[in-house]
Each structure stands twice: as structure tokens, then as C-alpha cells.
mmCIF file of C-alpha atoms in Angstrom:
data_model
loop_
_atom_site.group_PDB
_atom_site.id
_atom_site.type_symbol
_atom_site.label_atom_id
_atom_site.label_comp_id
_atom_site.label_asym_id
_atom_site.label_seq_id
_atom_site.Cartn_x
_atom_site.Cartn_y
_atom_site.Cartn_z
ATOM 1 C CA UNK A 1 -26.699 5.315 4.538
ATOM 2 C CA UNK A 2 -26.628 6.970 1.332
ATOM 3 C CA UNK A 3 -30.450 7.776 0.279
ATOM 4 C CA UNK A 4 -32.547 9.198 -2.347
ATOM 5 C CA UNK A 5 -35.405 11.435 -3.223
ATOM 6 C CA UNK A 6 -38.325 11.344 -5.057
ATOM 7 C CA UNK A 7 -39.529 14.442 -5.608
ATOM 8 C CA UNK A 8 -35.294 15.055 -7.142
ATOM 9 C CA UNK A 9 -36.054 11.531 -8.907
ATOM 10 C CA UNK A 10 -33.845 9.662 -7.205
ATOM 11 C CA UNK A 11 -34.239 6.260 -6.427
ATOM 12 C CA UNK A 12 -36.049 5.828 -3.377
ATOM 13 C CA UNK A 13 -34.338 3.889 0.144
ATOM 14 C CA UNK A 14 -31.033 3.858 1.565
ATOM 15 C CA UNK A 15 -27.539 2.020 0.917
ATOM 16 C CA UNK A 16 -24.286 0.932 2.930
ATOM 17 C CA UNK A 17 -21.106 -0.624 2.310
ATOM 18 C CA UNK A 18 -19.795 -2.564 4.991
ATOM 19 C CA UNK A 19 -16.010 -4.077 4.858
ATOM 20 C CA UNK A 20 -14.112 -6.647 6.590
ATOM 21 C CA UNK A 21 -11.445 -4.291 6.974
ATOM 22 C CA UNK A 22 -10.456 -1.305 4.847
ATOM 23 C CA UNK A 23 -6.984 -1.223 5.062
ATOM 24 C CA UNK A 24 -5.941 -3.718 2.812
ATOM 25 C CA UNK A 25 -2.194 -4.525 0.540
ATOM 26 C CA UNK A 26 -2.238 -3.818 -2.683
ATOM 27 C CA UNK A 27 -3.071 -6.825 -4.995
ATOM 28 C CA UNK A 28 -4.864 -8.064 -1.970
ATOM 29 C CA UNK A 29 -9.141 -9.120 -1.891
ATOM 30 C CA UNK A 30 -11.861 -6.561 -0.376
ATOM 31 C CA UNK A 31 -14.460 -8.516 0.944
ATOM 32 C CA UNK A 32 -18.061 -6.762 2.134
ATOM 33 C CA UNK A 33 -21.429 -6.412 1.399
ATOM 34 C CA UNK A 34 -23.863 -3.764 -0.059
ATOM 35 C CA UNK A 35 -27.122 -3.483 2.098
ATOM 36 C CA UNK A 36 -29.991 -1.456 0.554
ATOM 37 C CA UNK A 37 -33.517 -0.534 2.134
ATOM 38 C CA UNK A 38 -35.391 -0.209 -1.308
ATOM 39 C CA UNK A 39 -38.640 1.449 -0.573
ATOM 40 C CA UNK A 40 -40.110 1.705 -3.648
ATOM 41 C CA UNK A 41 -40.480 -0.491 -6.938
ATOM 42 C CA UNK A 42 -37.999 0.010 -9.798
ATOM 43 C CA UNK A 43 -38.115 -0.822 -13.722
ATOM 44 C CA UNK A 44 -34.157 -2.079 -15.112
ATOM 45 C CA UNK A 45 -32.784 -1.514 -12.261
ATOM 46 C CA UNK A 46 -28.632 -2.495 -11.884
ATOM 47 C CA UNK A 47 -26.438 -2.171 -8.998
ATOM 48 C CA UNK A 48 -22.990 -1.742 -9.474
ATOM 49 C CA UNK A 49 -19.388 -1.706 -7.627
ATOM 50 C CA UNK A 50 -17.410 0.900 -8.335
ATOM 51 C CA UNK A 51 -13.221 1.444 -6.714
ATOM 52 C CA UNK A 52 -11.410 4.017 -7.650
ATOM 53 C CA UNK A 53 -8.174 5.844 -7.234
ATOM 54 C CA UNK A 54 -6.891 9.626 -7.251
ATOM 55 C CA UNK A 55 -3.776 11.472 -7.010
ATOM 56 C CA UNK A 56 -4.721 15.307 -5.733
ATOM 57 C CA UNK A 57 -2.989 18.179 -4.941
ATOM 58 C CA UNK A 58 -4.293 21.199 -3.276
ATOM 59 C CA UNK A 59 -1.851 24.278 -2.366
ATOM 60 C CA UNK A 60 -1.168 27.789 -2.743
ATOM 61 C CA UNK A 61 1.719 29.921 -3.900
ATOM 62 C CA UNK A 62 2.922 33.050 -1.904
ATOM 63 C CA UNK A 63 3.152 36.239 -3.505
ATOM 64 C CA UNK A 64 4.573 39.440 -2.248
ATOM 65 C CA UNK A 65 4.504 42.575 -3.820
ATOM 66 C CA UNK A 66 5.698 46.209 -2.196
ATOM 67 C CA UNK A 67 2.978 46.648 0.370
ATOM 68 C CA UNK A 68 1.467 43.319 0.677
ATOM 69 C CA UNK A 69 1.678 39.652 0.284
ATOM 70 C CA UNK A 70 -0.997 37.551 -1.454
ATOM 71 C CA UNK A 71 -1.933 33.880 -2.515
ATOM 72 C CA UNK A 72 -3.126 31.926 -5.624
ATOM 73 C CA UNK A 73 -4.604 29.333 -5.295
ATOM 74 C CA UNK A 74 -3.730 25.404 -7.491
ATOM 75 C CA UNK A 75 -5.348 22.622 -8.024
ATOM 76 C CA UNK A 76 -4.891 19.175 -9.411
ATOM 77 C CA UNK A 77 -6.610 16.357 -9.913
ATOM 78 C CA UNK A 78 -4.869 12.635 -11.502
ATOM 79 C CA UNK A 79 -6.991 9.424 -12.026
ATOM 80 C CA UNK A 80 -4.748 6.284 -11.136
ATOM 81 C CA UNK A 81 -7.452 3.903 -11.745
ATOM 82 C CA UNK A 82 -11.239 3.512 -11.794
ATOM 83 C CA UNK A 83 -13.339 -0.326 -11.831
ATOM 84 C CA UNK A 84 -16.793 -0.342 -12.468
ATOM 85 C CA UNK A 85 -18.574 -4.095 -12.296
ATOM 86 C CA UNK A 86 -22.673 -4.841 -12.414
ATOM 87 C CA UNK A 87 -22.792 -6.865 -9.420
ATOM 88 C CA UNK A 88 -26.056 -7.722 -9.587
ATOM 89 C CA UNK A 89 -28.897 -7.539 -12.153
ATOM 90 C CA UNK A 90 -32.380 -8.599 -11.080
ATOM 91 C CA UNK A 91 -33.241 -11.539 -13.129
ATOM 92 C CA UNK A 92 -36.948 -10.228 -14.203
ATOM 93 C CA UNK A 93 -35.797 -6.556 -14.978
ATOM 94 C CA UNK A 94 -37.777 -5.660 -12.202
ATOM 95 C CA UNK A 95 -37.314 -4.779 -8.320
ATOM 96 C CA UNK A 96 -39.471 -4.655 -5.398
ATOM 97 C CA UNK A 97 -39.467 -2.971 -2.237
ATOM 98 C CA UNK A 98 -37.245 -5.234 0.528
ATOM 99 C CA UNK A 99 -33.716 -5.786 2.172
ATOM 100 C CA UNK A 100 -31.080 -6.790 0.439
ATOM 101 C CA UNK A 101 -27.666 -7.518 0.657
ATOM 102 C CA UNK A 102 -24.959 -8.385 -1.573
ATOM 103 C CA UNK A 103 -21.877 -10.047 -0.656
ATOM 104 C CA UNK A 104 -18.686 -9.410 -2.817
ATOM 105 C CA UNK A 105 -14.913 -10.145 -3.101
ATOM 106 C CA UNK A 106 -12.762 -7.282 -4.958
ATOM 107 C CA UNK A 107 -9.829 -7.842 -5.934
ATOM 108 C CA UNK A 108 -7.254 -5.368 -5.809
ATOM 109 C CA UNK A 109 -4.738 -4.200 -8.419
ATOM 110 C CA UNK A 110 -1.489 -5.267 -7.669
ATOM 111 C CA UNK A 111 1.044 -2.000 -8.196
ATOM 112 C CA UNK A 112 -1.184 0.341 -6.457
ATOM 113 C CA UNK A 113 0.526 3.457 -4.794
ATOM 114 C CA UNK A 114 -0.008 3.030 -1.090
ATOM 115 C CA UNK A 115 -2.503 5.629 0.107
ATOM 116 C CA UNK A 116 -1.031 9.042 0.873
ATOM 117 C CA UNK A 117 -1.732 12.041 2.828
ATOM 118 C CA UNK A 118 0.715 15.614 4.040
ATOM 119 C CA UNK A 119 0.005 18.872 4.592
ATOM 120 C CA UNK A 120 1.901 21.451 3.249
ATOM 121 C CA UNK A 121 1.553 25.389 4.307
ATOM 122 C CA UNK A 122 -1.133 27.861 4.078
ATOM 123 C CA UNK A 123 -3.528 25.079 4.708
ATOM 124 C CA UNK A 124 -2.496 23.165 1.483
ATOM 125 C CA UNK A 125 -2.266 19.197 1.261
ATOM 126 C CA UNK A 126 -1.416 16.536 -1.355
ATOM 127 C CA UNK A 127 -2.945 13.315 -1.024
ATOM 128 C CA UNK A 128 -3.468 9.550 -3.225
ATOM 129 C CA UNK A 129 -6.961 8.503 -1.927
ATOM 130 C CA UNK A 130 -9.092 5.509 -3.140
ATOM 131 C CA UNK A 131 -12.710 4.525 -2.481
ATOM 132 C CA UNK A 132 -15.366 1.985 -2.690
ATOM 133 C CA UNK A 133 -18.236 2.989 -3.863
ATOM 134 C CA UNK A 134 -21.953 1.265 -5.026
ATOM 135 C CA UNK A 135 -24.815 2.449 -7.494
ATOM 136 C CA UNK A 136 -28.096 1.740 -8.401
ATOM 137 C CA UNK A 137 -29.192 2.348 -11.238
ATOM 138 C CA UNK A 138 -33.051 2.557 -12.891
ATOM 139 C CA UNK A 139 -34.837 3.612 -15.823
ATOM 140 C CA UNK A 140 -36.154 7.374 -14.606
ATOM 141 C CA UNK A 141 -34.512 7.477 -11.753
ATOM 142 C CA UNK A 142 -30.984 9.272 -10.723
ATOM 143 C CA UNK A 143 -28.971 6.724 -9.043
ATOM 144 C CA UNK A 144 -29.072 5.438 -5.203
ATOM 145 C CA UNK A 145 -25.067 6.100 -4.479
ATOM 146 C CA UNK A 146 -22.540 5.102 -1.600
ATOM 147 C CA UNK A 147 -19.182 6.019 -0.947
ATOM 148 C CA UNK A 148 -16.534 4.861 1.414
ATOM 149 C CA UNK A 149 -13.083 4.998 1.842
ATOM 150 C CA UNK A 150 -10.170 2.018 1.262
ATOM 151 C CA UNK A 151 -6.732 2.804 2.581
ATOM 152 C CA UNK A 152 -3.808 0.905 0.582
ATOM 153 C CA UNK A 153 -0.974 0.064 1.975
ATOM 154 C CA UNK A 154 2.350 -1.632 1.140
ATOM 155 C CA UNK A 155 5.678 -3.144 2.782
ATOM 156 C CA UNK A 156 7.935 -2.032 -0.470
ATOM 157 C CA UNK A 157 8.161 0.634 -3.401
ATOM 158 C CA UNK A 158 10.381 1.506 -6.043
ATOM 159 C CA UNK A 159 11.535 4.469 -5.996
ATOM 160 C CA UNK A 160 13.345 7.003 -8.944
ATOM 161 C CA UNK A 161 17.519 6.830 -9.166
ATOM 162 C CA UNK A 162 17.966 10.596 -7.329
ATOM 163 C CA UNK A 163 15.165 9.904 -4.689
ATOM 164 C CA UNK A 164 17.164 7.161 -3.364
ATOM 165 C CA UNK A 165 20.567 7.377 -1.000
ATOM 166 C CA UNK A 166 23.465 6.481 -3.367
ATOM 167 C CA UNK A 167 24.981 4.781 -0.166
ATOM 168 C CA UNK A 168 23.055 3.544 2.888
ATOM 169 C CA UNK A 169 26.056 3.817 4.790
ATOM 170 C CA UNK A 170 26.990 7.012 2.827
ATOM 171 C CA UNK A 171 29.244 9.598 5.004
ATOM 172 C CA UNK A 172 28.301 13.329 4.628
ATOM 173 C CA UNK A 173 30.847 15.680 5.500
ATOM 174 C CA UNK A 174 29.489 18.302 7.666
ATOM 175 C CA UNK A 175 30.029 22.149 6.556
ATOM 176 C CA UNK A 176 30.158 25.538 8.743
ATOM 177 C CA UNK A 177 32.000 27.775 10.258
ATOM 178 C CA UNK A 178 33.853 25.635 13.168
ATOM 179 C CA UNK A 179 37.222 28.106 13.229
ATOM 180 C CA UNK A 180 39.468 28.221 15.965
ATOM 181 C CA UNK A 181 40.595 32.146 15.879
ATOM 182 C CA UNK A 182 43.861 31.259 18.149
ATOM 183 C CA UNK A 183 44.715 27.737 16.525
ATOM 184 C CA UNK A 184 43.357 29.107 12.886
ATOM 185 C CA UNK A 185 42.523 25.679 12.300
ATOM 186 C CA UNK A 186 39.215 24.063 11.359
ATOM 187 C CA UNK A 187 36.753 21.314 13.661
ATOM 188 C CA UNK A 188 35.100 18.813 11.278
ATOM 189 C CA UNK A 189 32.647 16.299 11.502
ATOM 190 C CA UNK A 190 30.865 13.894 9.761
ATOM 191 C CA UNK A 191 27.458 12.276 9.693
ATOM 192 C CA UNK A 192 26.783 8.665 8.931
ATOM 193 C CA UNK A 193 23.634 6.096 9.040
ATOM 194 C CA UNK A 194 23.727 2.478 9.322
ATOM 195 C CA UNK A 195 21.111 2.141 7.241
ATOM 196 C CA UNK A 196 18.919 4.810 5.112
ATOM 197 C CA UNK A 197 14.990 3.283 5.169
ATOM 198 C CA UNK A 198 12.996 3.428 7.925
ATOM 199 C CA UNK A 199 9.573 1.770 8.671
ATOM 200 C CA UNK A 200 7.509 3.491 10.678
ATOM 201 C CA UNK A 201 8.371 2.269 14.155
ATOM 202 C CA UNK A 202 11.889 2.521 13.556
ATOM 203 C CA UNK A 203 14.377 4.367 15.371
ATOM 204 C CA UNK A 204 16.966 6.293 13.371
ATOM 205 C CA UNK A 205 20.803 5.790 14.354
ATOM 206 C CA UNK A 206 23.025 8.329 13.907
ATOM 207 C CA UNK A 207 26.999 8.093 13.846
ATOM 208 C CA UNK A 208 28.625 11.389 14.398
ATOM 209 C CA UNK A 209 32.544 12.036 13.745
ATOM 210 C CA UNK A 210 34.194 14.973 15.038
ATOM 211 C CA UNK A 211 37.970 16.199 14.286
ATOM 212 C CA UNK A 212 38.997 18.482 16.265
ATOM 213 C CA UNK A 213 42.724 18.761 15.209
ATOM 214 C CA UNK A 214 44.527 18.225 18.417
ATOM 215 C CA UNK A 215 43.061 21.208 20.155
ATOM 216 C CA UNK A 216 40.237 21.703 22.888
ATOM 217 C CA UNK A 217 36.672 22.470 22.302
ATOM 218 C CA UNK A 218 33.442 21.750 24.433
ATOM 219 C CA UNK A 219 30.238 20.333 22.358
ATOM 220 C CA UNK A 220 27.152 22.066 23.566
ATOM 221 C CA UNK A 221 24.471 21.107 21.386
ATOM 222 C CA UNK A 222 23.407 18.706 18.500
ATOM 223 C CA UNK A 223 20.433 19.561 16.870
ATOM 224 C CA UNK A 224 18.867 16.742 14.776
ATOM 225 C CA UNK A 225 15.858 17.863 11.730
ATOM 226 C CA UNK A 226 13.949 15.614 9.914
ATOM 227 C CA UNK A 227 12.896 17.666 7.052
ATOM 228 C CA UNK A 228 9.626 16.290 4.422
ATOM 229 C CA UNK A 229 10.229 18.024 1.028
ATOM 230 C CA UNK A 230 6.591 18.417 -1.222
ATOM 231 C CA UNK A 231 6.901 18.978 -4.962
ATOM 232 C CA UNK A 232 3.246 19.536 -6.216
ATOM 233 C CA UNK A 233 1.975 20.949 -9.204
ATOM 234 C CA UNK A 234 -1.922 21.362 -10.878
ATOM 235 C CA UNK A 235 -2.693 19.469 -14.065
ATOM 236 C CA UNK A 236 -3.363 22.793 -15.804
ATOM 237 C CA UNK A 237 -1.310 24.314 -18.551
ATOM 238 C CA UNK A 238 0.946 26.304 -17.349
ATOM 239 C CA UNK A 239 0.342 25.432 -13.802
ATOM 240 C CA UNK A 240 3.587 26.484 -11.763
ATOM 241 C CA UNK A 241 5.260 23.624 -9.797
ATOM 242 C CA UNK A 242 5.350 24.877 -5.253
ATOM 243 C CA UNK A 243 7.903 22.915 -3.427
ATOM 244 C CA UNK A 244 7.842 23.667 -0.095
ATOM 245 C CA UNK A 245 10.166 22.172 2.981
ATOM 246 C CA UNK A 246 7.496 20.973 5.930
ATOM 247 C CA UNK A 247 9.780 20.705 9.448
ATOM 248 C CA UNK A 248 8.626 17.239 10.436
ATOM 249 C CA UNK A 249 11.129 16.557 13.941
ATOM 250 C CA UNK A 250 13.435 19.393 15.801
ATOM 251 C CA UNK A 251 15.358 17.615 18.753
ATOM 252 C CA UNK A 252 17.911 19.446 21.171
ATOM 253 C CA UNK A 253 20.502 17.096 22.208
ATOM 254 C CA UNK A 254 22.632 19.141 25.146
ATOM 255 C CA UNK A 255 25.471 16.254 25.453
ATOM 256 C CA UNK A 256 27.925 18.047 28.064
ATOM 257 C CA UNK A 257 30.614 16.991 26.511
ATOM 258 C CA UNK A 258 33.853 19.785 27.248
ATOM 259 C CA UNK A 259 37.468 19.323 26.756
ATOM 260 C CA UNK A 260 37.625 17.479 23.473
ATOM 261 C CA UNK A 261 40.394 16.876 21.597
ATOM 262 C CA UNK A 262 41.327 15.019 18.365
ATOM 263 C CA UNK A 263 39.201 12.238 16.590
ATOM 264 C CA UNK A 264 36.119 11.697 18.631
ATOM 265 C CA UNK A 265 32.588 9.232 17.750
ATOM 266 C CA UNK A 266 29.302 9.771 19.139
ATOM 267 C CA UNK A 267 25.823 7.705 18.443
ATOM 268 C CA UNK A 268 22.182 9.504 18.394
ATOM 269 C CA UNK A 269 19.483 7.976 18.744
ATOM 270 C CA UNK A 270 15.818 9.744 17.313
ATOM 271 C CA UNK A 271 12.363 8.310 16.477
ATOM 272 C CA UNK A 272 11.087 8.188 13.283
ATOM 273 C CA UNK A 273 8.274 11.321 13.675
ATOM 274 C CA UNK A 274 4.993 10.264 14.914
ATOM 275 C CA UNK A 275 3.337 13.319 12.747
ATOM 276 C CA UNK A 276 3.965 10.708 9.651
ATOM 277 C CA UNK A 277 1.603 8.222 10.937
ATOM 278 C CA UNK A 278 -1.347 10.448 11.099
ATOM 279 C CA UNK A 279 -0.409 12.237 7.684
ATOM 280 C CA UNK A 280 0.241 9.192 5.879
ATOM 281 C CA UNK A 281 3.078 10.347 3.943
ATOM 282 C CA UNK A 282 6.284 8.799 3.111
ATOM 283 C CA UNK A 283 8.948 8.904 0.121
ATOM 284 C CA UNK A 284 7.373 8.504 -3.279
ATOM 285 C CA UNK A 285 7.114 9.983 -7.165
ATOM 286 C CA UNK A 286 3.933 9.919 -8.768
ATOM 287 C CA UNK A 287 2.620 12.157 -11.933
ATOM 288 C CA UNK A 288 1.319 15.346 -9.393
ATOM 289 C CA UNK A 289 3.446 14.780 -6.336
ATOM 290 C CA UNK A 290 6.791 13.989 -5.376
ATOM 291 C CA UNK A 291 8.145 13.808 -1.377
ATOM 292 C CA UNK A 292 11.420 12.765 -0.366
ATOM 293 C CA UNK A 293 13.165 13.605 3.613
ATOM 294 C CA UNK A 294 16.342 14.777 4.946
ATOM 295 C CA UNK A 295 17.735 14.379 7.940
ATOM 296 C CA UNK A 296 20.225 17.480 9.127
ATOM 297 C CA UNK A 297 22.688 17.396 12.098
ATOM 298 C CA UNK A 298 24.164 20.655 13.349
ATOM 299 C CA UNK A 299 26.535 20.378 15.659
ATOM 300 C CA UNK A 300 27.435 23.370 18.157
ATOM 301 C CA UNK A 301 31.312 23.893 19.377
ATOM 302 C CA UNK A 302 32.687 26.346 21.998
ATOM 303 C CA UNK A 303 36.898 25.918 22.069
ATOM 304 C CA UNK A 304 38.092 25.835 25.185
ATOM 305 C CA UNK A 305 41.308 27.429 24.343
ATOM 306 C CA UNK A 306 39.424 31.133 23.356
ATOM 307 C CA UNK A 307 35.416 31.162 23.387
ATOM 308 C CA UNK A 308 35.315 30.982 19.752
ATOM 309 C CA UNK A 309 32.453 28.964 18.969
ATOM 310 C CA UNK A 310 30.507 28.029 15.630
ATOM 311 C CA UNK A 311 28.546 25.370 13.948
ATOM 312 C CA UNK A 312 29.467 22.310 11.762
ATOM 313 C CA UNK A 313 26.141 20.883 9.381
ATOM 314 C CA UNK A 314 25.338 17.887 7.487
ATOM 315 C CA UNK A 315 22.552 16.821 5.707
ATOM 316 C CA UNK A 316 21.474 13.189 4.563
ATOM 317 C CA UNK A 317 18.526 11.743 2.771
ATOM 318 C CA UNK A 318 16.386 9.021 3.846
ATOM 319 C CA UNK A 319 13.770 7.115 2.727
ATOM 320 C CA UNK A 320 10.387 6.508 4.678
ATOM 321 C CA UNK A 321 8.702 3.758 3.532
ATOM 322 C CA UNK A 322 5.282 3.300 3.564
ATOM 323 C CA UNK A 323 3.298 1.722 6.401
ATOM 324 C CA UNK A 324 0.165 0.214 7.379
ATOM 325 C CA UNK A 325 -2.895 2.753 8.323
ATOM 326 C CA UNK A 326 -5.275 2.353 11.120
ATOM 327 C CA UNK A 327 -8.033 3.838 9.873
ATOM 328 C CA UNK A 328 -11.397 4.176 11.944
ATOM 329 C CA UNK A 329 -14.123 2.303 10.048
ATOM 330 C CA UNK A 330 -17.796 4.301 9.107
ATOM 331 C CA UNK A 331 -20.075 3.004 11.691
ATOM 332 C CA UNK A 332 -23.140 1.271 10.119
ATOM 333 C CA UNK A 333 -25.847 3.233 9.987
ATOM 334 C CA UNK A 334 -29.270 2.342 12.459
ATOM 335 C CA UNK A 335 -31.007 -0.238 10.411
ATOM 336 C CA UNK A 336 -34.693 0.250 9.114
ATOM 337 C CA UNK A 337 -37.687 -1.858 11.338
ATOM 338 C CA UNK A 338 -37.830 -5.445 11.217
ATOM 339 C CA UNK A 339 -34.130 -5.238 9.135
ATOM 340 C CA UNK A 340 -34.241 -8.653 7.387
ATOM 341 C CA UNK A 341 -31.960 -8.695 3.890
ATOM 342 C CA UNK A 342 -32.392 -11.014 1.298
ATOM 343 C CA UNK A 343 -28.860 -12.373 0.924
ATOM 344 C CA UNK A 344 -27.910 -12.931 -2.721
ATOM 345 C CA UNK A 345 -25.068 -14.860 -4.111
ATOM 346 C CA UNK A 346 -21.491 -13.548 -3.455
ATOM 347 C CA UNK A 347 -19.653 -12.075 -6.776
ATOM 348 C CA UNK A 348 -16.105 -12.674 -7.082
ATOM 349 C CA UNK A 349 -14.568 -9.200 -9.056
ATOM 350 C CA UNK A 350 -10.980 -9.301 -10.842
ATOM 351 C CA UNK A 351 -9.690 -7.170 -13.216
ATOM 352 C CA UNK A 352 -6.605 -8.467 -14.135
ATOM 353 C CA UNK A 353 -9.294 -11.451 -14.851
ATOM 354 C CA UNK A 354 -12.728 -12.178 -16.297
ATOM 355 C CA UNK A 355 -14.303 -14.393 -13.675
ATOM 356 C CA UNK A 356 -16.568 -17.290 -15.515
ATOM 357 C CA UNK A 357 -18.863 -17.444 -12.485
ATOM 358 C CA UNK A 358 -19.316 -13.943 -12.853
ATOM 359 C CA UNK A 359 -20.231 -12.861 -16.090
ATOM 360 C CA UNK A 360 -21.136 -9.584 -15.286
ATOM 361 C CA UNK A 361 -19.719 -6.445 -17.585
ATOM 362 C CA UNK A 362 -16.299 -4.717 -16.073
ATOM 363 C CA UNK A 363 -15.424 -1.295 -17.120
ATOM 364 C CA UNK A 364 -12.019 -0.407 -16.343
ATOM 365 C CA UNK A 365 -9.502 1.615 -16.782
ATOM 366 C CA UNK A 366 -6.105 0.894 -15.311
ATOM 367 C CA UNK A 367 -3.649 3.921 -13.466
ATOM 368 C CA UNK A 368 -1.146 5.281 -15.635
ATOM 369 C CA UNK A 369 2.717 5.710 -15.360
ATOM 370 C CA UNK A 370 2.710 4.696 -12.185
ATOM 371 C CA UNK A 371 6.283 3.342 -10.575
ATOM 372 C CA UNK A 372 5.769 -0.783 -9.712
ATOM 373 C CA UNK A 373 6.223 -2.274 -6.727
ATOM 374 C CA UNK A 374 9.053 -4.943 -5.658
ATOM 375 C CA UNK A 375 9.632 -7.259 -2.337
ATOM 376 C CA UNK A 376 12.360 -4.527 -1.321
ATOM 377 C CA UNK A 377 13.114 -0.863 -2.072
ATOM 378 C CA UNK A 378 15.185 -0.665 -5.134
ATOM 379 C CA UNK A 379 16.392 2.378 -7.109
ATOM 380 C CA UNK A 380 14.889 2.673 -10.672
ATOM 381 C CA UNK A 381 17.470 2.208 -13.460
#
């Protein structure tokens, strides 16, 4: 529980927030409850609900000069939105010491960005977090505060024109440096997807083409990347923009396949990485950070006719949507002796909509250029 001092003149007992769940869609309701263990008696005192949301970006640049290498640090720091609502006022402008507890429904915006969290290098991250948070507030006192974390999660995004595949079935013709030093001729491949969004239990399918112009040549190895690109930048003038490429999957696929000739078809098969599920990242543009993937295919060749081997490449985007998180809740805290809450009436917050059974003040302010959200992923016109 969050709790307070006197001798700071804070307000003296403890607080919780406990949820149903916190994972929730956005434009769904939060339903809990705010417990508080007031131990002492309080003059105007207010309690209110607070959720907000914040886009943040933590990372550092390399530097390298003649004898050594160094790094700045950048940070960043975007409000996407921010709800405060009195949820309860005591009636005679006065409270005692007791138990409390105060039921609530929240409900939440409906074009949130789902929650977001990747690492990027040197121990750099970028993340979109929200929270749930309570106050109370008194005359000569600091306020009793609680915070907790919400995850929000969706089944759909728009996303901008270029961070979407032009084609999901789109062909990518590989390039290398497949040459045949007896035939002088060229192997060529090509790299297609049945489809280019992926949940995060998906599997992704790949359809690989080779050429190899009528003569021989043994395929030793495939090597499949799944690549997450980071664009982050500080909200500070003249803040440089890092991008940095984060290696997300590296499979070896050591077919055996020798004595190939002509126009040949082969189907991969590679899980969506599991290292996405515990970062929490997937493709998206907000005003601090943009991430996007790419999937790359290499494919090794030895010809059989004189040793001569090389490598043929392609590279395709995809889009990861976002996904659900499981997200451990905060264990409740040991409650005080003989724990017995008074349990007020339930308030009912919207605000999109001024509740007449709740009259109580809301002070909002809504996110900002932020992309919407749609029943299917759609590129932006």
C-alpha cells in the first residue's frame, strides 16, 4: 500500500488499487476498488482517480573518436492522455479514521495505442505505458498516492502507407553473388509470403523459388532473420533521431538438398519470435517511436559442376500486430487488524461522457496525433 507521513505532512494511512483484471482493450471498462486505512482525521479531504498514458524513449548514441568510443545519453518523454475524476467527496467536508473502499468503473478511451515495450542496445528501451493511479487529497496535508499499472491491448491498428507491405503476397527477388564460374551464368531465387501480418501465435510461411538455369548446384543452408527496426528520438530541440536494427530470430535450416537443376519451390516454416511476447513490441508509428520488422532469407549454393558457391538474399517486411499481455497482477498488500471497509457507492467514469449519476468534476486531456484504430489493419491514405 501506498502510505504517508506525518512528520513530511502527508496524509496519514495506507492505499491500494485492486483490479478485476489489468489487461484490458482499448475503449473497454476498468472495474476495481480503492481501499484506504485512514488513520488519522482529515479537514476537505477528496479522493481522486487518476489514468494516464506515456510514450517514452530511453537510448544512447555511440560515439567513436581516434582512441576511444563513448555514449550520450537521450531522453524523451510524450503524454498520450491523462483523466483525473473526484471519485468521492465526503459529504460533511470532513473524514475520520476507518476502512474504506470505493468501487469504480473506468472507462477506457477508445483509440488507445496498445501498450508497448523493446529494448534496444546499450541498455536502451522505448516503451507506451499507462497507469491507474488514486489520490487523496486534504487541506495541510501532501497527498496519500497509489500507482499501478494497466496494460492495453488491441486485435487491430492502422498503420502509415510505407510501414505497411504494398503486397501481402508481394515476391522479392533475392540478390547476391550466386555465379557459376564454369556455366558464367547466374542462380536466382525468390521469396514470397502468403500473407504479411502475424498475431502472435502465428507461424510464418515462407515460399522460396530457386532458378538455377539448367545446371547443377547443391543447397546447403537457408538462413531465415527476423529483424525489429527502432526509430526513437528525445523531445528536445535538436535531439538526434538513433535507429538501431535489434536481431529478434536467427534460424539455420541445413535442407540437404544436392543435385538441383532448373526451376525448383521450397516451403519454410518459422515461429513468430517468442522474445516479442515478453517485450511487448510490435509494428507501430507514434510521435517518439516508430518499429517496423523484416524478415531476410539467405540462401547458400555450392554447384555441383565446380565448387563455386555463393549466396542469394531477400528481404521482406511484415507486420506484427499487437497482442494480448499477461501481465502478473500487484499482490494486495497484508490488510491492517480487524480490516472491515466501509463500502461506498460505485462511480461510473467516462470521458467521452459526463455521467448524470456521477456529477463529480473530470479533468482531461485527450492523447494527441495519435493513428486510430480499425476492425482490420489498413494502410493510412
Amino acid at each position: 500500500m501506498g502510505s504517508g507521513d506525518s512528520k513530511q505532512g502527508h496524509v496519514q494511512g495506507n492505499m491500494f488499487i485492486s483490479l478485476e483484471i489489468n489487461n484490458i482493450i482499448s475503449g473497454g471498462i476498468l472495474r476495481g476498488s480503492v481501499h484506504i486505512a485512514l488513520t488519522e482525521q482529515l479537514a476537505n479531504p477528496v479522493l481522486y482517480l487518476i489514468f494516464k498514458g506515456n510514450e517514452v524513449t530511453d537510448f544512447k548514441i555511440q560515439h567513436r573518436s581516434k582512441n576511444s568510443t563513448y555514449y550520450t545519453r537521450h531522453v524523451g518523454k510524450q503524454l498520450l492522455c491523462s483523466l483525473k475524476a473526484a471519485l468521492y467527496q465526503w459529504p460533511d467536508l470532513v473524514a475520520y479514521p476507518g476502512n474504506f473502499s470505493f468501487p469504480f468503473e473506468l472507462k477506457i478511451y477508445d483509440n488507445l495505442l496498445p501498450s508497448f515495450h523493446a529494448y534496444a542496445h546499450w541498455g536502451g528501451f522505448c516503451q507506451i505505458n499507462y497507469s491507474i493511479r488514486a489520490q487523496l487529497h486534504a487541506t495541510d496535508r501532501q497527498p496519500l498516492k497509489f500507482k499501478g499499472p494497466v496494460y492495453i491491448y488491441t486485435n487491430s491498428i492502422t498503420l502509415p502507407q510505407e510501414m505497411y507491405p504494398q503486397s501481402i503476397s508481394r515476391d522479392c527477388p533475392g540478390h547476391g553473388s550466386v555465379l557459376c564460374c564454369f556455366n558464367k551464368e547466374h542462380a536466382t531465387s525468390r521469396v514470397s509470403l502468403e500473407r504479411g501480418t502475424f498475431g502472435n501465435l502465428d507461424y510464418i510461411d515462407i515460399n522460396l523459388e530457386t532458378n538455377l538455369s539448367g545446371f547443377s548446384a547443391n543447397i546447403t543452408r537457408v538462413e531465415i532473420e527476423v529483424n525489429k527496426v527502432l526509430t526513437m528520438t528525445a523531445n528536445k530541440k535538436n535531439s538526434r533521431i538513433c535507429t538501431q536494427v535489434v536481431n529478434m530470430l536467427r534460424t539455420d535450416q541445413r535442407p540437404g538438398i544436392k543435385a538441383l537443376s532448373g526451376a525448383q519451390r521450397f516451403n519454410f516454416r518459422v515461429p513468430i519470435p517468442s522474445i516479442l511476447k515478453s517485450e511487448h513490441c510490435y509494428t507501430m508509428s507514434a510521435q517518439l517511436i516508430k518499429c517496423f520488422f523484416v524478415l531476410n532469407v539467405k540462401l547458400h549454393t555450392e554447384f555441383y559442376c565446380c565448387k563455386c558457391y555463393g549466396f542469394d538474399e531477400a528481404n521482406q517486411g511484415i507486420v506484427i500486430l499487437p497482442f494480448q499481455i499477461q501481465a502478473p497482477m500487484i499482490p494486495p498488500p497484508i490488510a491492517p487488524e480487524q480490516w472491515q471497509a466501509q463500502l461506498l457507492p460505485q462511480s461510473s467514469i467516462n470521458p467521452n461522457l459526463q455521467d448524470s449519476n456521477n456529477p463529480n468534476p473530470l479533468i482531461v486531456r485527450s492523447f494527441t496525433n495519435q493513428p486510430g484504430l480499425t476492425d482490420k489493419v489498413t494502410p493510412q491514405s
